[in-house]
Short mmCIF file of C-alpha atoms and ligand atoms in Angstrom, two decimals:
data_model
loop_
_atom_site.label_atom_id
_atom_site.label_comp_id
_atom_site.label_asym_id
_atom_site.label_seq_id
_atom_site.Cartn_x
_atom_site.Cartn_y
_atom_site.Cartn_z
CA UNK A 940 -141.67 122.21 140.46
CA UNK A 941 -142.94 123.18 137.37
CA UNK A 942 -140.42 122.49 134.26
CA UNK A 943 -140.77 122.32 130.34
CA UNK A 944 -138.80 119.87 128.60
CA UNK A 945 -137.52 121.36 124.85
CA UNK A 946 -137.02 118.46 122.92
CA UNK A 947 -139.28 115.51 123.16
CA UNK A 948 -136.73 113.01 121.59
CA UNK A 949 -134.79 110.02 123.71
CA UNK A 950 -133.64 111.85 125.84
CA UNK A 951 -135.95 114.38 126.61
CA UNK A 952 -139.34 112.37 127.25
CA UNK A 953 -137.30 110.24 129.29
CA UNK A 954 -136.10 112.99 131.34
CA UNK A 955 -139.97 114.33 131.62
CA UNK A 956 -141.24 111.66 131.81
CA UNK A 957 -138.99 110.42 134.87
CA UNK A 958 -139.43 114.22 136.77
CA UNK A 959 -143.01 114.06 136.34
CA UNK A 960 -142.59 110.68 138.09
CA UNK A 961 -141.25 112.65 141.18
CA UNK A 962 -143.75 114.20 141.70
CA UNK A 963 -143.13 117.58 139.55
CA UNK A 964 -145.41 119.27 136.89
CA UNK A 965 -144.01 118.77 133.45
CA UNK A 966 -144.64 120.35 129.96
CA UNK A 967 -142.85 118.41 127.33
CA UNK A 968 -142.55 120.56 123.97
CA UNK A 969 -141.49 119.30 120.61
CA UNK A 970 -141.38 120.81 117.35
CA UNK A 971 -141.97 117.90 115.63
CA UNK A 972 -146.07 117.32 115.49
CA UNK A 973 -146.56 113.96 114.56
CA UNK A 974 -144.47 112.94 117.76
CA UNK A 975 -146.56 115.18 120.02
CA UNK A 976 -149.86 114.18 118.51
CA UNK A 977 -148.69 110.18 118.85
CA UNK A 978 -148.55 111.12 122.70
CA UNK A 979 -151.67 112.77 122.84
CA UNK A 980 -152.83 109.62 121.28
CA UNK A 981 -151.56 107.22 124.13
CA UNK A 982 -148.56 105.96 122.06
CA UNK A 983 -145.09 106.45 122.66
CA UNK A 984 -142.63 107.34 119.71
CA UNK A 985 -139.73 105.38 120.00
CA UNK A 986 -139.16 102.41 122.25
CA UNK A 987 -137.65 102.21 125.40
CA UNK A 988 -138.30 99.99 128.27
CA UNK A 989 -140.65 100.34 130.93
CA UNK A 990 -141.60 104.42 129.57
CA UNK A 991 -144.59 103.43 127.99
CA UNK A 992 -146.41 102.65 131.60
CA UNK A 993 -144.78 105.33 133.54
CA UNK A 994 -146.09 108.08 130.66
CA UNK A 995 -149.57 106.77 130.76
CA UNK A 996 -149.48 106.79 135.24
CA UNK A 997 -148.13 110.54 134.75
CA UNK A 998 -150.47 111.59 132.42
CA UNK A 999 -152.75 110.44 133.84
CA UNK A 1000 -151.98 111.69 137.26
CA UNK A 1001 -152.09 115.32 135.42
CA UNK A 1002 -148.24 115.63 135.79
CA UNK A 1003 -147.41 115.31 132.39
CA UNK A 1004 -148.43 117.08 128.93
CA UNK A 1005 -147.05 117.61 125.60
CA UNK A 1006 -147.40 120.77 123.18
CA UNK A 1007 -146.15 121.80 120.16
CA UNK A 1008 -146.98 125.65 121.67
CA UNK A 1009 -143.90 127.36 122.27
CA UNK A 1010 -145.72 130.14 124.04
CA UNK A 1011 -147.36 127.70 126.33
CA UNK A 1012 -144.04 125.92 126.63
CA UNK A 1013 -142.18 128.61 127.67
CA UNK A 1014 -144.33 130.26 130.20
CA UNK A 1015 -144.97 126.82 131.69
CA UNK A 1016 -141.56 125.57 133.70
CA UNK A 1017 -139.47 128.04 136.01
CA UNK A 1018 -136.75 125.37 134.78
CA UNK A 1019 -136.21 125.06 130.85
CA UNK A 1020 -134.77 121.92 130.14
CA UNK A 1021 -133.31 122.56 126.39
CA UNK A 1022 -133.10 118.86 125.06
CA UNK A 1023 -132.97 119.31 121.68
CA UNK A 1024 -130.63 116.66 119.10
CA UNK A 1025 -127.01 118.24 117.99
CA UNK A 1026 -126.42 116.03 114.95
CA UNK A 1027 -122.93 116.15 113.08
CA UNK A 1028 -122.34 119.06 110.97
CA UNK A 1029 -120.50 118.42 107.42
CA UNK A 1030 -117.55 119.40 109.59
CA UNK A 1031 -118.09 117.16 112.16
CA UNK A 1032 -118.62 120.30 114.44
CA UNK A 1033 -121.49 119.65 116.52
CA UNK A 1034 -124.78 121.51 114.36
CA UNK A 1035 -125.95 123.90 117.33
CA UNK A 1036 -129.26 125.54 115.29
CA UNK A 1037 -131.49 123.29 117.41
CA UNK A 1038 -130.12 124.23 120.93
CA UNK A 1039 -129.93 127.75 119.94
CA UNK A 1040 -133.43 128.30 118.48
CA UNK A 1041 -134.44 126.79 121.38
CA UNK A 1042 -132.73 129.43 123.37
CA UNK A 1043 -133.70 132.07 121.40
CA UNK A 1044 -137.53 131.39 121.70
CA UNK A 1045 -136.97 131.41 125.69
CA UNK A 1046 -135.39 134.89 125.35
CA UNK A 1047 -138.18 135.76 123.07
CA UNK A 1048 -140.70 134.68 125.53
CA UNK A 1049 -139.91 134.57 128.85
CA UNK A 1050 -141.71 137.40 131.30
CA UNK A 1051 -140.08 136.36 134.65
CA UNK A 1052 -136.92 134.70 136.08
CA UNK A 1053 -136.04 131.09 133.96
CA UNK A 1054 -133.10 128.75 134.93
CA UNK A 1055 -132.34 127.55 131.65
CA UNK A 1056 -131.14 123.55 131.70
CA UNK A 1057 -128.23 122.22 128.99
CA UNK A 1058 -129.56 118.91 128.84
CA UNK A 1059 -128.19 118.52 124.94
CA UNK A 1060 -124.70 117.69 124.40
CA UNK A 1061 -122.88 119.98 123.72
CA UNK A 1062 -119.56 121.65 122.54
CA UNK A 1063 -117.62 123.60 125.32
CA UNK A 1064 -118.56 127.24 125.37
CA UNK A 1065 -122.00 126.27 124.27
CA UNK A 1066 -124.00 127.73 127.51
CA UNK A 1067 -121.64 131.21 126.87
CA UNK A 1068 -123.76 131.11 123.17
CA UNK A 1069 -127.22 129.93 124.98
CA UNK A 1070 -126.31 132.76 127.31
CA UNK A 1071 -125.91 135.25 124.23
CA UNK A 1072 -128.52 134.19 122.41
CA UNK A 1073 -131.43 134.67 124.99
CA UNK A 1074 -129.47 138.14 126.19
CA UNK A 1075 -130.18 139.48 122.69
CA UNK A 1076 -133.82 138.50 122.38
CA UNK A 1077 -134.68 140.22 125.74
CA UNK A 1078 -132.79 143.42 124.65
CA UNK A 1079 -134.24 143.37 121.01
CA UNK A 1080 -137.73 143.64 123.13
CA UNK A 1081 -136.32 146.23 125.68
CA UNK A 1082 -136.84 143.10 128.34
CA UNK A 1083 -134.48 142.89 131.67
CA UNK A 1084 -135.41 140.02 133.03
CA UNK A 1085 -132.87 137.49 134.64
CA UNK A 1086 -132.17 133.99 133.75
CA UNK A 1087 -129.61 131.45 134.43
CA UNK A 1088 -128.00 128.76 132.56
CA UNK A 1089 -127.07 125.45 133.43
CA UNK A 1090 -124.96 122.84 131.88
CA UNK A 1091 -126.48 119.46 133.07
CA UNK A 1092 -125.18 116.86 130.70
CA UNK A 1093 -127.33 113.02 130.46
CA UNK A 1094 -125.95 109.51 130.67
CA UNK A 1095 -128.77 108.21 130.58
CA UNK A 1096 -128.02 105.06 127.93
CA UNK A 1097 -130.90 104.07 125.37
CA UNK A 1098 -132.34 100.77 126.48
CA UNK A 1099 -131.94 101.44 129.77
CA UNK A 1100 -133.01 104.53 129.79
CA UNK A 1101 -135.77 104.89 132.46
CA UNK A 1102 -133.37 102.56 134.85
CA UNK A 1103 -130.45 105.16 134.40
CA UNK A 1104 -132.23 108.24 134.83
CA UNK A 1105 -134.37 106.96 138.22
CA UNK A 1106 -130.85 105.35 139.31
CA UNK A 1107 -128.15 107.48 138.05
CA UNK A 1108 -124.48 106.84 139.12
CA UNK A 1109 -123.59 110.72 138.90
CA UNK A 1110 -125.54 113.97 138.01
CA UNK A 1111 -123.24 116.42 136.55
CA UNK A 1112 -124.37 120.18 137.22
CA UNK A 1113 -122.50 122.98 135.42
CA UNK A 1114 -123.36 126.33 136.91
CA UNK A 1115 -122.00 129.62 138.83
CA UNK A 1116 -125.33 131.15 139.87
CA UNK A 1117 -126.20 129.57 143.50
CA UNK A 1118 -129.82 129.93 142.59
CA UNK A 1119 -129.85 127.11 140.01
CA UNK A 1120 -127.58 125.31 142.11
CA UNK A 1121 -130.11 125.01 144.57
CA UNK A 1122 -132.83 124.48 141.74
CA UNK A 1123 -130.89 121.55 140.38
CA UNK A 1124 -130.33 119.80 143.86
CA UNK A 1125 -133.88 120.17 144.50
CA UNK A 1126 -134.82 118.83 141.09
CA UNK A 1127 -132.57 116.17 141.90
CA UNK A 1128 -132.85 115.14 145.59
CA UNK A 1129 -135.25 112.24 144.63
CA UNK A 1130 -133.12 110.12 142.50
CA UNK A 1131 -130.11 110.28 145.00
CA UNK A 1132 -132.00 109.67 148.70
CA UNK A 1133 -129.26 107.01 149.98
CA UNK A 1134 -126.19 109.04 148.91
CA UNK A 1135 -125.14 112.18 147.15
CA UNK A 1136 -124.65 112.19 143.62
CA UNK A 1137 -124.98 115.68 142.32
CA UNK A 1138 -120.57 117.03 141.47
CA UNK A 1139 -121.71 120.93 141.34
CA UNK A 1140 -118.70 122.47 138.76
CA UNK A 1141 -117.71 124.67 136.50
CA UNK A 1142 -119.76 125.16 133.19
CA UNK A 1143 -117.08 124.41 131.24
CA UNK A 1144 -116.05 121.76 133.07
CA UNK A 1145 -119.38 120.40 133.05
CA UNK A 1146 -120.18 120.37 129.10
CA UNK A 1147 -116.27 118.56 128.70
CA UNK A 1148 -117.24 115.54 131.34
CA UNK A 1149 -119.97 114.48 128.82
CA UNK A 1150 -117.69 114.07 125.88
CA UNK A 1151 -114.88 112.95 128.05
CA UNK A 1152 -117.14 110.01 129.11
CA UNK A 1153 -118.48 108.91 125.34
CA UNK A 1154 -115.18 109.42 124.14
CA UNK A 1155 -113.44 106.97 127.10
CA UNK A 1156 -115.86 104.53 126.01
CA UNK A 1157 -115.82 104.56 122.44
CA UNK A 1158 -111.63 104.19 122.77
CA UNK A 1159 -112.42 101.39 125.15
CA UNK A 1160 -114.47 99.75 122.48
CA UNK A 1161 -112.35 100.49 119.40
CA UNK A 1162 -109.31 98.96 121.31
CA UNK A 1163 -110.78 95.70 121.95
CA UNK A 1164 -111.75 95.78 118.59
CA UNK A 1165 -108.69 95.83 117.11
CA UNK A 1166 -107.01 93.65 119.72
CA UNK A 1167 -109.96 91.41 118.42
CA UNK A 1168 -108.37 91.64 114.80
CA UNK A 1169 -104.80 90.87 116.38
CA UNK A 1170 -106.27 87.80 117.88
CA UNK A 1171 -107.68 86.21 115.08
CA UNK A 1172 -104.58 86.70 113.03
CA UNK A 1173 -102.66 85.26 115.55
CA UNK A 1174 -104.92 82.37 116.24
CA UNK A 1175 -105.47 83.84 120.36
CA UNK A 1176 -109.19 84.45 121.17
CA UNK A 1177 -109.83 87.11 122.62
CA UNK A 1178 -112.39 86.35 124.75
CA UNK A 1179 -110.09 84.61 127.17
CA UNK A 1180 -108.23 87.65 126.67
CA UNK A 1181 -111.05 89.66 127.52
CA UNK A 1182 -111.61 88.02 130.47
CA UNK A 1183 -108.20 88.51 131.75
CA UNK A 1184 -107.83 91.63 131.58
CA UNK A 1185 -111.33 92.54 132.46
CA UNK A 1186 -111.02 90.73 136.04
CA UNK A 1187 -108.36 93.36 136.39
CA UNK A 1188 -110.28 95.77 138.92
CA UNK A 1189 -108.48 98.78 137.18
CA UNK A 1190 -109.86 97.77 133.88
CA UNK A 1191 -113.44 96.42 134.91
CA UNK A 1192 -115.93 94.63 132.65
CA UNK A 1193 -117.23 97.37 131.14
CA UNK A 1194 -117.61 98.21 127.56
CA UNK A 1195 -114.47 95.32 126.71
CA UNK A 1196 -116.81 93.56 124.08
CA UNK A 1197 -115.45 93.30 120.43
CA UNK A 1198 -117.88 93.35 117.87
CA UNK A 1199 -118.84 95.11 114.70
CA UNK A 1200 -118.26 98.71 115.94
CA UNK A 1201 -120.16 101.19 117.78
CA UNK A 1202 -122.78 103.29 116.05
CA UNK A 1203 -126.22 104.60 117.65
CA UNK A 1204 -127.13 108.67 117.67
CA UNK A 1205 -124.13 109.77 120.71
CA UNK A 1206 -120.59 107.82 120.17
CA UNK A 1207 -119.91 108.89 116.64
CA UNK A 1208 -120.97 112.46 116.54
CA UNK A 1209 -119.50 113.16 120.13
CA UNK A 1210 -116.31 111.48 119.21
CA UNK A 1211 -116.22 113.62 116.24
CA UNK A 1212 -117.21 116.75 117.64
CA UNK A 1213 -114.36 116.49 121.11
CA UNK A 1214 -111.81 116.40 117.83
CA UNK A 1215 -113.44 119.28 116.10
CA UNK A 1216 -112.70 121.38 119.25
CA UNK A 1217 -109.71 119.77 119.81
CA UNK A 1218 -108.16 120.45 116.62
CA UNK A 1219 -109.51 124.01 116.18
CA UNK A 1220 -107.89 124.96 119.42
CA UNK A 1221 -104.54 123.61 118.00
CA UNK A 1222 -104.41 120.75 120.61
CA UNK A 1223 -105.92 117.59 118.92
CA UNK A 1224 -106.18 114.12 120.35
CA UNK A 1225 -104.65 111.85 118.31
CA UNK A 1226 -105.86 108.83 120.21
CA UNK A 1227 -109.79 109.91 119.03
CA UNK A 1228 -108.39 109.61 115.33
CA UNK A 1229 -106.90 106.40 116.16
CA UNK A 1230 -110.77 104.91 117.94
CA UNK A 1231 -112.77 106.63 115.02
CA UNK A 1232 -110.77 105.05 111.69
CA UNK A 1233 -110.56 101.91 113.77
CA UNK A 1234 -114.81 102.11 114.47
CA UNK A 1235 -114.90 103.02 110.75
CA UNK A 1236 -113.01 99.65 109.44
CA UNK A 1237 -114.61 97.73 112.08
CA UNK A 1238 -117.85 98.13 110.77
CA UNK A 1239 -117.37 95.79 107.69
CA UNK A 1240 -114.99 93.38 109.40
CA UNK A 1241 -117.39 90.89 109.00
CA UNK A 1242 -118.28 91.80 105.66
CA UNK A 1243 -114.75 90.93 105.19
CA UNK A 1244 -115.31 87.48 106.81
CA UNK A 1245 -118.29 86.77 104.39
CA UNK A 1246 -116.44 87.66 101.46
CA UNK A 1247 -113.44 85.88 102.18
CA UNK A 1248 -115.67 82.65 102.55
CA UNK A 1249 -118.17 83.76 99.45
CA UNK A 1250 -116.04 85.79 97.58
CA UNK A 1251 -116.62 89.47 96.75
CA UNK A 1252 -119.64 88.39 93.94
CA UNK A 1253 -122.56 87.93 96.39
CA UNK A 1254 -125.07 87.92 93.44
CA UNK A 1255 -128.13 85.97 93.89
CA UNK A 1256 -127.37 85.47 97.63
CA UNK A 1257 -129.26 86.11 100.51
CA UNK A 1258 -128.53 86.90 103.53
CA UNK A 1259 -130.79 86.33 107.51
CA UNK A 1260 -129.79 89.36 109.50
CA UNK A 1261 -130.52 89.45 113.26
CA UNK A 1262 -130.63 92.95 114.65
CA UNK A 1263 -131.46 96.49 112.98
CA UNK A 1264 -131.07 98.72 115.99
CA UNK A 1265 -127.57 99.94 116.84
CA UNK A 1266 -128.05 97.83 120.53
CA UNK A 1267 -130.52 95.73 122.06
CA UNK A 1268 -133.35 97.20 123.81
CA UNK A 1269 -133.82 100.18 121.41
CA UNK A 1270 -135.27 100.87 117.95
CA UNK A 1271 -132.78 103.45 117.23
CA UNK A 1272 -130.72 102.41 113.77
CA UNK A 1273 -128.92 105.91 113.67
CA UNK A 1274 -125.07 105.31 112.63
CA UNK A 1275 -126.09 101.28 113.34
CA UNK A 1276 -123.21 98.96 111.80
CA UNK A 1277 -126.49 97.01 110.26
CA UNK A 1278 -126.59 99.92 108.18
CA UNK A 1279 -123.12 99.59 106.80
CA UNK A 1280 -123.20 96.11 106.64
CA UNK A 1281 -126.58 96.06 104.69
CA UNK A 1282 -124.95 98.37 102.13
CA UNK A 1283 -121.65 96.28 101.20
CA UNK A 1284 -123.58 93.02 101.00
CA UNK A 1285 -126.12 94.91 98.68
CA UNK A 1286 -123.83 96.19 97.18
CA UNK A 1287 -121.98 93.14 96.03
CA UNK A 1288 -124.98 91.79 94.38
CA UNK A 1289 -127.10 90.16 97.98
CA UNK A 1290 -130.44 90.75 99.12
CA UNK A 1291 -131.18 90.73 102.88
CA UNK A 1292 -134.08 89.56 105.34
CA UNK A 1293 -134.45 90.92 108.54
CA UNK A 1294 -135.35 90.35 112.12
CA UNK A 1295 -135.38 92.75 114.68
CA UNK A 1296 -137.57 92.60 117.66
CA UNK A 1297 -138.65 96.38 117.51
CA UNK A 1298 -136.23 97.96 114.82
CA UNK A 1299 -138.36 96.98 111.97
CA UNK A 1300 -140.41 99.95 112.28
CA UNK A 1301 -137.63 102.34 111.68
CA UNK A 1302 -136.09 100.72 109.07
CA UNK A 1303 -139.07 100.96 106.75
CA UNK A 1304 -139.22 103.74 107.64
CA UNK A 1305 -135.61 104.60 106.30
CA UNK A 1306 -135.51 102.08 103.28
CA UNK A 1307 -139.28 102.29 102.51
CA UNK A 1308 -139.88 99.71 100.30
CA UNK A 1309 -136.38 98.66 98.84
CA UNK A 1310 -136.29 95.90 96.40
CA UNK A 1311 -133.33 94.28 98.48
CA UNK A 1312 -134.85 94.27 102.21
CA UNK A 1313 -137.52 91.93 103.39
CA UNK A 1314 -138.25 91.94 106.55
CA UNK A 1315 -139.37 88.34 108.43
CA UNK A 1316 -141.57 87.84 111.20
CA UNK A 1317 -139.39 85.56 113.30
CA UNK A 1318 -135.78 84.65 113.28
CA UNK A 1319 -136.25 81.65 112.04
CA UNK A 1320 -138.38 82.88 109.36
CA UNK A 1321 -135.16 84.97 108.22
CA UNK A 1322 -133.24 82.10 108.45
CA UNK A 1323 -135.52 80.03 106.16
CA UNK A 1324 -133.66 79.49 102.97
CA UNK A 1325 -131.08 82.03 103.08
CA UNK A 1326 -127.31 81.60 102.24
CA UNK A 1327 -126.32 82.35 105.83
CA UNK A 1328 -127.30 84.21 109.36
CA UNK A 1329 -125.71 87.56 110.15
CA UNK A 1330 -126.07 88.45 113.84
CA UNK A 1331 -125.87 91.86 114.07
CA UNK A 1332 -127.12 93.32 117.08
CA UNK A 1333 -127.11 91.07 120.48
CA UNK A 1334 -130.86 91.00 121.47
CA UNK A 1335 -131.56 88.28 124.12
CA UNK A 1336 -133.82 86.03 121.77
CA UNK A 1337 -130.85 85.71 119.41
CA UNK A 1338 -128.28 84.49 122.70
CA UNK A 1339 -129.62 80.54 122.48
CA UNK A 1340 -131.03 79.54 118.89
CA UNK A 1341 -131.84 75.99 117.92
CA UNK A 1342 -128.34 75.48 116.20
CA UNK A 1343 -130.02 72.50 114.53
CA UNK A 1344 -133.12 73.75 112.99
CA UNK A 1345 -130.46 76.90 111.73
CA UNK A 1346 -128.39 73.56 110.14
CA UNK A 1347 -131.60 72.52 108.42
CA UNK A 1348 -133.28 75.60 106.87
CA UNK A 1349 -130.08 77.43 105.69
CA UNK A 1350 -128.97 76.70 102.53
CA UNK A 1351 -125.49 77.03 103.29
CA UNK A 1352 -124.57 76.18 106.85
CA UNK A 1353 -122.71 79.24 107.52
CA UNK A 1354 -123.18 81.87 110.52
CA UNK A 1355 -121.16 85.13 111.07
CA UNK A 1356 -121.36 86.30 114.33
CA UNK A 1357 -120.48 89.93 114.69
CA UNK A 1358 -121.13 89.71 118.50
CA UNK A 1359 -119.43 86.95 119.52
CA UNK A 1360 -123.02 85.39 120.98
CA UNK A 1361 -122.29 81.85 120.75
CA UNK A 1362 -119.82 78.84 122.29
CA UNK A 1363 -118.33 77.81 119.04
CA UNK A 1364 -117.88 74.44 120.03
CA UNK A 1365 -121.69 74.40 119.94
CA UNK A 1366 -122.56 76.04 116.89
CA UNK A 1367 -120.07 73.42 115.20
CA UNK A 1368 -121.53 70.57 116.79
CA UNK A 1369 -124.89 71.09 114.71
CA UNK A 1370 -122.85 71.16 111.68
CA UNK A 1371 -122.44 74.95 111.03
CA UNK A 1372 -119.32 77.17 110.06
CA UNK A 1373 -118.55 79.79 112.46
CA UNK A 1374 -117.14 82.72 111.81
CA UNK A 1375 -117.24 85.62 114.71
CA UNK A 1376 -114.68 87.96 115.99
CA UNK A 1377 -111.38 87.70 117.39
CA UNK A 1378 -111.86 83.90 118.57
CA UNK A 1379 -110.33 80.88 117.74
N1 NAD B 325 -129.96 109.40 122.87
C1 NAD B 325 -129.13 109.20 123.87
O1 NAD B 325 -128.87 108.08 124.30
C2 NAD B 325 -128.46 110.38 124.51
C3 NAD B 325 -127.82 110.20 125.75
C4 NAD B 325 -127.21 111.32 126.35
C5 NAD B 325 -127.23 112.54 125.71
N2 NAD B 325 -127.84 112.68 124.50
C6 NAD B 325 -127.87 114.00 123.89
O2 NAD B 325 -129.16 114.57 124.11
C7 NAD B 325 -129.55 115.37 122.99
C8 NAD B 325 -130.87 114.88 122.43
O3 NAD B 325 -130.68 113.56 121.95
P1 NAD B 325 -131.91 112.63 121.56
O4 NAD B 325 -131.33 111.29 121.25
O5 NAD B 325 -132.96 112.76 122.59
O6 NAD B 325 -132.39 113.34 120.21
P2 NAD B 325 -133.76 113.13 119.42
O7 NAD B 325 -133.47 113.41 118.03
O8 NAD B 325 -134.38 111.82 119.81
O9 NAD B 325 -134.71 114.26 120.03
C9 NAD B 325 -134.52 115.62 119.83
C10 NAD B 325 -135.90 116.28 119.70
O10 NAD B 325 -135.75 117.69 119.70
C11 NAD B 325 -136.75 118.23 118.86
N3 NAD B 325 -136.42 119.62 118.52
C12 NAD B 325 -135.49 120.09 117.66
N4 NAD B 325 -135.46 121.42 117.68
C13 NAD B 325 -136.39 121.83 118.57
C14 NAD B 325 -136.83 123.10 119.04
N5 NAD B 325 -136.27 124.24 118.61
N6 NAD B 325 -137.81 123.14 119.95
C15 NAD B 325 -138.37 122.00 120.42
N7 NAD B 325 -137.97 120.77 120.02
C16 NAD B 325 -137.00 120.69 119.11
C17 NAD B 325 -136.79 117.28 117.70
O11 NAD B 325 -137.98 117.38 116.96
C18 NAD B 325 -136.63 115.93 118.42
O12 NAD B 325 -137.89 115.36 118.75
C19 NAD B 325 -128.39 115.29 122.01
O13 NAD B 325 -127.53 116.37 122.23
C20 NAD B 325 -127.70 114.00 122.39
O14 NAD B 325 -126.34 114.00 122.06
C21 NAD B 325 -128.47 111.62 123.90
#
């Protein structure tokens, strides 16, 4: 099948990237030049495991381009996959200018029948306005020709993207027109062979699943978290807590870790867009207020921790900070607690040296060169001399650290774990304070 891909972000050069791998022929399009001429180049613009390889086999093979040519884009795929970012809006309203200039240069374009794809997520109501918007382009140029839309939403997860999207556990299509029904099964049929996964339903129904699913998980998160805060003040530890309740089969494992919050580009602005809707339709859910204020004060709980051992002046102190990226496995720092927590220890007077195993990258390029960030080229050379180690983000090179060397180049033996890595019976046994979350 031939298909363009709007949107050359996360999820969109996974996505292309993964149908070219099937076998179709895929145009990727992005606005953004410097990403499209990076993968003209050979490179890859953000990381994600195991997509550099499978780009360079595809592109190879001839299955997979990139353009910044709308005109070429469009006239390229019978499918239009629109995969385009819906940031926050100051309202919290999901921003829809991307998604709908993307569907109004289809409309503007398109000479013969187009199924267009809602890969984006996006707000109920949304494919009604993709609808609308390509309608008026084709009349504005006295153009009858039919299209389709389709609400397909991804959850796919960053760092395990290319695993999700070849393996996914459901594939969610949104449609009423029986030709893109069939289009998306057939797009589909390779990544389901041993059992069926596509649940066909109604538009609506369709673009509400993929809120409904961020939003389960960020309450699951901001629960434990709190529950994490209960158990510290009353002396429980809540990972035997998490472990008995997550042996529960109706509960499960998943997505029942405290830490410092969740951040990254989907769980904030999707929790804050479902209770934009919400609200403006008069029926608000009261439990996504409850997740988001407790995601908010989660984020410096263990700023809290260091101040209560340092005190609020952190002058003249430095800190070793272990993870930039929101999650393992990704260089995305978009809404990442490191963020947050950078900016209360800065702004108590600290400095701050980093270590992140890809992440470093992007936060240069946020911070540039900021007087108060240096970055290290090792954990241990973070660790060397600082007041104490932060552990921010849980990337497998920071799970089992020589607790002893850590003893003998901080200058104060003190570690705050915000991800509740470590057996604090060990970390204690080489002579270190431990502080993490919810644990006695
Ligand atoms: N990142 C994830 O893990 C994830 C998972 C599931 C769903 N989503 C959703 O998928 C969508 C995309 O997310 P992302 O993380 O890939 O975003 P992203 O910011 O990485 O990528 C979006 C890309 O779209 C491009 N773009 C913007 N307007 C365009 C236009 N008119 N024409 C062509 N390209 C245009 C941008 O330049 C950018 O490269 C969002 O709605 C997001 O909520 C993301």
């Amino acid at each position: 099948m031939k298909i363009t891909m709007i949107g050359t972000g996360y999820v969109g050069l996974v996505t292309g990237t993964c149908l070219a791998e099937v076998g179709n022929d895929v145009l990727c399009f992005d606005v953004d030049a410097r990403k499209i001429a990076i993968l003209d180049e050979g490179g890859v613009p953000i990381h994600e495991p195991g997509l550099a390889t499978l780009i360079e086999r595809n592109v190879v093979a001839g299955r997979l381009r990139f353009t910044t040519d709308a005109a070429a884009a469009v006239a390229h795929g019978a499918l239009q996959f629109i995969a385009v970012g819906t940031p926050p809006d100051e309202d919290g309203s999901a921003d829809m200018q991307y998604v709908l200039a993307a569907a109004r240069e289809i409309g503007r374009r398109m000479t013969e029948f187009k199924i267009v794809v809602d890969k984006s997520t996006v707000p109920v109501g949304t494919a009604d306005r993709v609808r609308a918007a390509i309608g008026e382009e084709l009349r504005a140029r006295g153009a009858a020709t039919g299209f389709a839309v389709v609400s397909n939403p991804e959850f796919l997860k960053e760092g395990a993207a290319v695993d999700d999207f070849m393996k996914p556990d459901r594939i969610v299509v949104g449609a009423d027109d029986e030709r893109a029904i069939a289009a998306m099964r057939a797009v589909y049929a390779p990544f389901q062979r041993n059992h069926e996964r596509v649940l066909v339903m109604d538009v609506r129904s369709a673009e509400l699943t993929k809120y409904a699913a961020n939003a389960m998980l960020a309450t699951r998160i901001s629960f434990m978290n709190e529950l994490a805060n209960l158990a510290d003040a009353l002396g429980a530890d809540i990972e035997h807590v998490r472990q008995g309740i997550g042996s529960d089969p109706r509960i499960g494992w998943q997505f029942l870790y405290p830490g410092v919050g969740y951040g990254g580009s989907c769980f904030p602005k999707d929790v804050k867009a479902l209770q934009h809707t919400a609200t403006e339709l008069g029926r608000p859910l009261r439990i996504l207020n409850a997740v988001e204020t407790a995601n908010e004060a989660q984020k410096l709980r263990l700023v809290e921790k260091i101040v209560a051992r340092l005190g609020e002046n952190l002058a003249g102190r430095r800190f070793a900070l272990w993870g930039l990226a929101f999650k393992p496995n990704t260089d995305d720092m978009r809404q990442a607690p490191s963020r947050e927590i950078m900016a209360a220890l800065v702004a108590r007077g600290a400095g701050i040296v980093a270590y992140d195993p890809v992440a470093m990258l992007e936060a240069k390029r946020i911070y540039g060169d900021a007087r108060w960030l240096a970055y290290a080229g090792s954990p241990m050379e973070a660790v060397a001399g600082a007041d104490a180690l932060v552990v921010v983000t849980e990337w497998k090179e920071f799970r089992s650290p020589d607790f002893e060397k850590i003893f003998r180049m901080l200058k104060m033996p003190l570690v705050f774990d915000g991800r509740n890595l470590y057996e604090p019976g060990l970390v204690r046994a080489a002579g270190l304070e431990y502080f993490s979350i919810g644990r006695r």
